Coordinates of C-alpha atoms in Angstrom, one line a residue:
M1 CA 124.9 99.6 115.9
L2 CA 127.7 99.5 114.3
R3 CA 131.0 97.9 115.2
R4 CA 134.4 99.0 114.3
A5 CA 135.2 97.3 111.4
L6 CA 138.6 96.1 111.4
L7 CA 138.8 93.4 114.1
A8 CA 135.3 92.9 113.3
L9 CA 135.8 92.3 109.4
L10 CA 138.5 89.6 110.4
A11 CA 136.3 87.8 112.8
L12 CA 133.6 87.9 110.1
L13 CA 136.1 86.8 107.2
L14 CA 137.2 83.8 109.6
L15 CA 133.7 82.6 110.4
L16 CA 132.5 83.1 107.0
P17 CA 135.3 81.6 104.6
C18 CA 132.6 81.1 101.5
F19 CA 132.3 84.1 101.1
L20 CA 135.8 84.9 99.4
A21 CA 135.8 83.9 95.4
G22 CA 139.8 82.8 95.1
P23 CA 142.4 84.3 94.6
A24 CA 141.5 86.1 91.5
A25 CA 138.8 88.0 93.3
A26 CA 138.7 91.1 95.0
D27 CA 139.4 91.6 98.4
D28 CA 138.6 90.8 101.7
V29 CA 136.2 93.4 101.5
R30 CA 134.2 92.8 98.2
G31 CA 134.2 89.4 99.0
S32 CA 132.0 89.9 102.2
Q33 CA 129.6 91.8 100.1
Q34 CA 129.1 89.0 97.2
A35 CA 126.2 87.0 99.7
V36 CA 123.7 90.8 99.9
L37 CA 125.0 91.5 96.3
R38 CA 123.3 88.4 95.5
T39 CA 119.9 88.4 97.3
L40 CA 119.4 91.7 95.2
G41 CA 120.1 89.8 92.2
L42 CA 122.5 93.0 91.3
A43 CA 124.7 91.3 88.3
Q44 CA 122.0 91.4 86.2
A45 CA 121.0 94.4 87.1
W46 CA 124.3 96.0 86.2
Q47 CA 124.1 94.6 82.6
V48 CA 121.5 96.9 82.6
T49 CA 122.9 99.9 84.2
K50 CA 124.6 101.1 87.1
G51 CA 123.1 104.1 88.0
R52 CA 124.8 106.8 85.5
G53 CA 123.2 110.1 85.9
V54 CA 121.7 109.9 88.7
L55 CA 121.9 111.9 92.0
V56 CA 121.4 110.8 95.2
A57 CA 120.9 113.0 98.4
V58 CA 122.0 111.6 101.8
L59 CA 120.4 113.3 104.5
D60 CA 122.9 112.0 107.5
S61 CA 125.6 112.5 109.2
G62 CA 127.7 113.9 106.3
V63 CA 129.7 111.8 104.2
D64 CA 133.6 111.8 103.5
P65 CA 134.2 112.7 99.5
N66 CA 138.0 111.8 100.3
H67 CA 137.0 107.7 101.0
R68 CA 139.3 105.8 98.8
D69 CA 135.6 103.9 97.1
L70 CA 133.7 107.3 97.1
V71 CA 135.9 109.9 96.1
G72 CA 134.6 111.6 92.8
S73 CA 131.6 110.3 93.5
V74 CA 130.7 112.6 96.3
R75 CA 128.9 116.5 95.9
I76 CA 128.4 118.0 99.6
G77 CA 125.7 119.9 100.2
R78 CA 124.6 122.5 103.2
D79 CA 125.1 121.4 106.9
F80 CA 121.8 122.0 108.4
T81 CA 123.4 121.5 111.7
E82 CA 126.1 124.3 111.9
G83 CA 126.3 125.8 115.3
A84 CA 125.6 122.6 117.7
N85 CA 129.3 122.1 117.3
P86 CA 131.8 123.9 119.3
G87 CA 133.9 125.8 116.8
G88 CA 136.9 123.7 115.5
A89 CA 135.3 120.1 116.0
P90 CA 135.3 118.1 113.2
P91 CA 132.2 116.1 111.9
V92 CA 132.6 112.7 112.4
R93 CA 130.6 111.3 109.6
L94 CA 130.3 107.5 110.6
H95 CA 126.8 107.2 110.2
G96 CA 126.5 109.2 106.3
T97 CA 130.0 107.5 104.9
Y98 CA 128.8 104.0 105.8
M99 CA 125.1 104.6 103.6
A100 CA 126.3 106.5 100.8
S101 CA 129.1 103.6 99.9
L102 CA 126.5 101.0 99.8
I103 CA 123.9 103.4 97.7
A104 CA 127.4 104.4 95.1
G105 CA 130.4 102.6 96.5
H106 CA 132.5 102.9 93.8
G107 CA 135.4 99.8 94.8
H108 CA 139.3 100.5 94.2
G109 CA 142.2 99.6 92.8
S110 CA 142.8 97.7 89.7
G111 CA 139.3 97.7 87.7
R112 CA 138.2 98.7 91.0
G113 CA 137.5 95.6 92.5
D114 CA 138.5 96.6 96.1
G115 CA 136.8 98.2 98.7
V116 CA 133.1 98.4 98.7
I117 CA 131.2 98.3 95.6
G118 CA 127.8 100.1 95.8
V119 CA 123.9 99.1 94.8
A120 CA 124.6 102.0 92.2
P121 CA 128.2 102.0 92.2
E122 CA 127.8 105.2 88.6
A123 CA 125.8 107.2 90.5
R124 CA 126.6 110.6 92.7
V125 CA 125.7 111.5 96.1
L126 CA 125.2 115.1 97.1
S127 CA 125.8 115.0 100.9
V128 CA 123.3 116.9 103.0
R129 CA 124.3 116.9 107.2
V130 CA 120.7 116.8 109.5
I131 CA 122.0 115.0 111.9
L132 CA 125.0 115.0 114.4
E133 CA 126.8 112.1 115.2
D134 CA 125.9 110.0 119.2
E135 CA 129.8 110.6 120.2
E136 CA 129.9 114.5 118.6
P137 CA 130.5 117.3 121.7
G138 CA 127.2 118.7 120.0
F139 CA 125.3 116.0 120.2
R140 CA 122.8 117.3 123.1
T141 CA 122.7 120.2 121.9
F142 CA 121.3 119.9 118.4
N143 CA 118.4 117.6 119.6
A144 CA 117.5 119.7 122.9
E145 CA 117.1 123.1 120.9
A146 CA 114.3 124.7 119.1
R147 CA 116.5 126.0 116.2
Y148 CA 117.4 122.6 115.0
E149 CA 114.1 120.8 114.6
G150 CA 113.3 121.9 111.0
V151 CA 116.5 120.5 109.6
V152 CA 115.2 117.2 108.2
A153 CA 112.3 119.2 106.3
K154 CA 114.6 122.1 105.0
G155 CA 117.1 119.2 104.2
I156 CA 114.7 117.8 101.8
R157 CA 114.3 120.7 100.0
H158 CA 117.4 121.9 99.3
A159 CA 118.3 118.1 97.7
V160 CA 115.5 118.8 95.0
D161 CA 116.7 122.2 94.7
S162 CA 120.0 120.8 94.2
G163 CA 119.2 118.1 92.0
A164 CA 118.1 115.4 93.5
D165 CA 116.9 112.5 91.7
V166 CA 116.1 109.7 94.9
I167 CA 116.5 110.9 99.0
N168 CA 117.8 108.4 101.0
L169 CA 116.4 108.8 105.0
S170 CA 118.1 106.2 107.5
I171 CA 117.3 108.4 109.6
S172 CA 114.2 108.3 112.2
K173 CA 112.1 109.5 114.7
D174 CA 109.0 109.3 116.5
L175 CA 106.8 112.4 115.4
A176 CA 106.7 114.0 111.8
T177 CA 105.9 118.2 111.3
E178 CA 104.2 119.5 109.1
A179 CA 107.2 121.3 107.1
E180 CA 108.3 118.3 107.3
R181 CA 105.1 116.7 105.4
A182 CA 104.8 119.5 103.2
A183 CA 108.6 119.3 102.6
I184 CA 107.8 115.6 101.3
R185 CA 104.8 116.7 99.4
Y186 CA 107.5 119.2 97.4
A187 CA 109.8 116.6 96.6
I188 CA 107.4 114.0 95.4
S189 CA 105.3 117.1 93.2
K190 CA 109.1 117.4 91.0
G191 CA 109.2 113.6 91.1
V192 CA 111.7 112.7 93.6
V193 CA 111.1 109.3 94.8
L194 CA 112.1 109.0 98.8
V195 CA 113.2 106.0 100.9
A196 CA 113.1 105.8 105.0
A197 CA 114.6 103.3 107.4
A198 CA 111.5 101.8 109.1
G199 CA 113.0 102.2 112.7
N200 CA 114.7 100.0 114.9
D201 CA 112.4 99.4 117.9
G202 CA 110.8 95.8 117.1
A203 CA 112.6 93.8 119.6
G204 CA 110.2 91.9 121.6
R205 CA 106.8 94.3 119.9
R206 CA 104.7 92.3 117.4
T207 CA 103.5 95.5 116.5
A208 CA 107.0 98.3 116.6
P209 CA 105.5 102.5 116.5
Y210 CA 105.4 103.8 113.8
S211 CA 108.8 105.6 112.9
Y212 CA 109.1 109.0 110.7
P213 CA 109.9 110.4 107.6
A214 CA 108.8 106.2 107.2
S215 CA 105.3 106.6 107.8
I216 CA 104.4 109.8 105.9
P217 CA 102.9 108.9 103.1
G218 CA 104.5 108.9 99.6
V219 CA 107.9 107.7 100.7
I220 CA 108.6 104.0 100.5
S221 CA 109.0 102.8 103.7
V222 CA 112.2 99.8 104.6
A223 CA 112.6 96.6 107.3
A224 CA 115.3 95.5 107.1
V225 CA 115.9 91.2 106.7
T226 CA 118.6 88.4 107.6
S227 CA 120.4 86.1 105.8
T228 CA 118.2 83.7 105.5
M229 CA 115.0 86.2 104.2
T230 CA 113.3 86.5 107.6
R231 CA 112.4 89.7 109.8
A232 CA 114.8 91.2 111.6
S233 CA 114.7 91.2 115.3
F234 CA 114.8 94.9 115.8
S235 CA 113.3 95.6 112.7
N236 CA 110.1 97.8 113.6
R237 CA 106.4 96.4 112.4
N238 CA 103.7 98.2 111.3
S239 CA 101.9 98.3 108.1
S240 CA 103.5 101.7 106.9
V241 CA 106.7 99.1 105.7
M242 CA 106.5 98.7 102.5
L243 CA 109.4 96.0 101.2
S244 CA 112.8 95.1 103.0
A245 CA 116.6 94.5 102.1
P246 CA 119.3 93.1 104.2
G247 CA 119.8 94.9 107.3
V248 CA 121.7 92.7 109.6
D249 CA 126.2 92.0 109.0
I250 CA 126.1 94.4 106.4
L251 CA 129.6 95.8 105.6
G252 CA 130.2 99.2 104.8
A253 CA 132.8 101.9 103.9
G254 CA 133.8 105.1 107.1
P255 CA 135.4 108.6 107.1
D256 CA 139.3 108.2 106.6
N257 CA 138.9 104.6 104.5
E258 CA 138.0 102.2 107.5
Y259 CA 135.5 99.6 106.8
W260 CA 132.8 99.0 109.0
V261 CA 130.0 95.9 110.0
G262 CA 126.9 97.0 111.0
R263 CA 123.2 96.1 111.5
G264 CA 119.8 98.2 111.0
T265 CA 117.2 99.0 109.1
S266 CA 119.9 102.1 108.0
Q267 CA 121.9 99.9 106.1
A268 CA 118.2 97.9 104.4
T269 CA 116.9 101.2 103.5
A270 CA 120.3 102.8 101.7
L271 CA 119.9 99.1 99.3
V272 CA 116.5 100.1 98.7
S273 CA 117.7 103.9 97.9
G274 CA 120.5 102.0 95.6
V275 CA 117.8 99.6 93.5
A276 CA 115.8 103.2 93.5
A277 CA 118.2 104.9 92.1
L278 CA 119.0 102.3 89.2
I279 CA 115.5 102.6 88.0
K280 CA 115.4 106.7 88.0
A281 CA 119.0 105.7 85.8
K282 CA 117.3 103.6 83.0
Y283 CA 113.4 105.2 83.3
P284 CA 114.6 109.1 84.0
K285 CA 110.8 110.2 84.4
M286 CA 109.5 107.4 86.3
S287 CA 107.0 109.1 88.3
P288 CA 107.8 108.5 92.6
A289 CA 104.5 106.5 92.3
L290 CA 105.6 103.9 90.2
V291 CA 109.2 103.4 91.0
A292 CA 108.0 102.3 94.1
Q293 CA 105.2 100.4 91.9
A294 CA 108.2 98.8 90.2
L295 CA 110.0 97.9 93.6
A296 CA 107.0 96.6 95.9
S297 CA 105.3 94.5 92.9
S298 CA 108.4 92.5 92.0
A299 CA 109.9 91.6 95.4
V300 CA 110.9 88.6 96.4
A301 CA 108.7 86.7 99.3
P302 CA 108.6 83.6 100.8
R303 CA 106.7 81.3 98.3
G304 CA 102.7 81.5 99.1
A305 CA 103.7 84.5 101.8
R306 CA 101.1 87.7 101.4
Y307 CA 101.8 91.3 102.6
N308 CA 103.0 91.3 105.8
T309 CA 104.0 94.4 108.3
G310 CA 107.3 93.0 109.2
T311 CA 108.6 92.8 105.6
G312 CA 106.0 94.4 103.2
F313 CA 105.7 93.0 100.1
G314 CA 108.8 91.0 100.3
V315 CA 112.8 91.6 99.9
V316 CA 114.1 94.0 97.3
N317 CA 115.2 92.0 93.7
A318 CA 117.2 95.0 91.5
T319 CA 116.7 92.4 88.6
R320 CA 113.4 92.5 89.0
A321 CA 112.3 96.0 89.3
L322 CA 114.0 97.4 86.2
K323 CA 111.4 94.6 84.5
M324 CA 108.3 95.5 86.9
A325 CA 109.8 99.3 85.6
A326 CA 110.8 98.5 82.2
V327 CA 106.4 97.7 81.8
L328 CA 105.5 100.8 84.2
S329 CA 107.0 102.9 81.8
R330 CA 105.0 102.4 79.4
H331 CA 101.9 104.1 81.1
R332 CA 101.0 107.5 81.9
V333 CA 100.8 108.9 85.0
T334 CA 97.9 111.1 84.2
A335 CA 94.9 109.3 82.6
S336 CA 94.5 110.8 78.5
G337 CA 91.9 110.4 75.9
P338 CA 88.6 111.8 75.6
G339 CA 86.3 112.3 78.6
V340 CA 89.1 113.0 80.9
Q341 CA 89.6 116.1 82.5
R342 CA 92.6 118.0 81.7
P343 CA 94.6 118.5 84.9
D344 CA 95.8 122.1 84.0
R345 CA 92.2 123.0 83.7
P346 CA 89.9 123.9 87.0
I347 CA 87.5 121.3 87.8
A348 CA 84.5 123.5 87.3
T349 CA 84.7 126.5 84.7
A350 CA 81.1 128.1 84.8
A351 CA 80.7 130.7 87.7
P352 CA 79.2 129.4 91.3
G353 CA 75.5 130.6 91.7
P354 CA 74.0 131.2 94.8
V355 CA 73.8 128.5 97.6
V356 CA 70.3 128.0 98.6
I357 CA 69.5 127.5 102.2
V358 CA 66.5 125.3 102.8
N359 CA 64.9 126.1 106.3
R360 CA 63.0 123.1 107.3
N361 CA 60.0 123.4 109.6
Q362 CA 60.5 121.6 112.7
Q363 CA 57.2 121.9 114.0
A364 CA 55.7 120.4 110.4
I365 CA 58.1 117.2 111.0
T366 CA 57.1 116.4 113.7
V367 CA 52.6 116.5 112.7
F368 CA 53.8 114.5 109.5
A369 CA 56.1 112.3 112.4
G370 CA 53.3 111.4 114.5
V371 CA 50.6 111.3 111.6
G372 CA 52.6 108.5 110.4
L373 CA 53.4 106.3 112.7
A374 CA 49.4 107.0 114.1
G375 CA 48.9 105.6 110.3
L376 CA 51.2 102.4 111.0
L377 CA 50.4 102.0 114.5
G378 CA 46.4 101.4 113.0
A379 CA 47.8 99.4 110.1
A380 CA 49.0 96.7 112.9
G381 CA 45.8 96.6 114.7
G382 CA 43.7 96.2 111.3
L383 CA 46.2 93.6 110.5
M384 CA 46.7 91.7 114.2
V385 CA 42.1 91.8 114.0
V386 CA 42.1 90.0 110.1
V387 CA 45.0 87.5 111.8
F388 CA 42.2 86.6 114.8
L389 CA 39.1 86.6 112.8
V390 CA 40.6 83.9 110.5
R391 CA 41.4 82.0 112.8
R392 CA 38.3 81.8 114.6
A393 CA 36.3 81.1 111.2
R394 CA 39.2 77.8 110.6
R395 CA 37.9 76.7 114.4
N396 CA 34.7 77.1 114.1
A397 CA 34.8 75.4 110.2
G398 CA 36.4 72.0 112.4
V399 CA 33.7 72.3 114.9
V400 CA 31.0 71.5 112.2
A401 CA 33.0 69.4 110.4
V402 CA 32.4 67.2 113.7
R403 CA 29.4 67.2 114.2
R404 CA 28.4 66.1 110.7
E405 CA 30.7 63.2 110.6
T406 CA 29.1 62.0 114.0
Y407 CA 25.3 62.5 112.9
A408 CA 26.3 60.3 109.6
T409 CA 27.5 57.4 111.7
R410 CA 24.7 56.9 113.7

């Protein structure tokens, strides 16, 4: 999924010099981001908001709060993997730092023009550790022991209770637990937007398996596309996919001030979470359902293309999403006016009466059914007799006519 950045980044920049904006522009890292920033329509979106006031929870392997492109923007939350690693083993925090930088990286240097710039550079990040990196010594223990089964559900609830506006879930698994479903319902009831990865098992498959928590109702499921706006070969295809974002050769930050280049629906998910953060910054009271509608209905799809299970409604675009959110923000979440049931009142105020139990007389039903069937057969027989008599009368009339005609010609 990931490649060590320094060498990979240099190779990428040598192959794609058009990403560099000239001597007055940012460093090589920022220059290599320009294609993705243009695809997301961020230049215009940032004239409206850069995400100030929004807290995005990154449920992942942990975020390095001291990376120069994230310093001052990261709040460390709970570590639900505690005890899996041996004592004294430091967390790697690669994947989580990478995702956080795509969401809220603010760069560094003069005018913060160097390093990684995230989609919502003025948003803040809440780091909630719910997974371990493959290379961590406690990885097998974490995935084998039952005590860690509910960490995602616990992480979601912790993020909500900590004030998160958006929860990024660049993680996936084959099955969902009831605890996770309940935690997601809890988050949505509190107005929190959840964005999750559709999964990376789509290579060579017409329809890939469903991935969770992305496939749970209420969660925005994100697929990955290439630079040509087509589905990435690894990206899952299923009917849970709502929209897509760039997910191939995406540059982001790693721990210890490193930079990495990678591919996956994880990266695409982080970019969509950033756009969701922009919407929540501008319209903080907008419900998760309306945020999802703003993202999906404004997504950019090839001309004439309709919804498909590979890329959903299209590729996310921050400028268009904010414009759609402006329209949707004028709508109420619940209906109002005469005759509308108030949601804070029960549907029926009167005490329910006794339940009437009707006993069916099976014998009588059988008798009546027999009588009805006999009557139907009798009617059918009478109709057949009438048809027979009519046909016979017509034949006799024809014979008489012939005889009369013969007699008249003699």
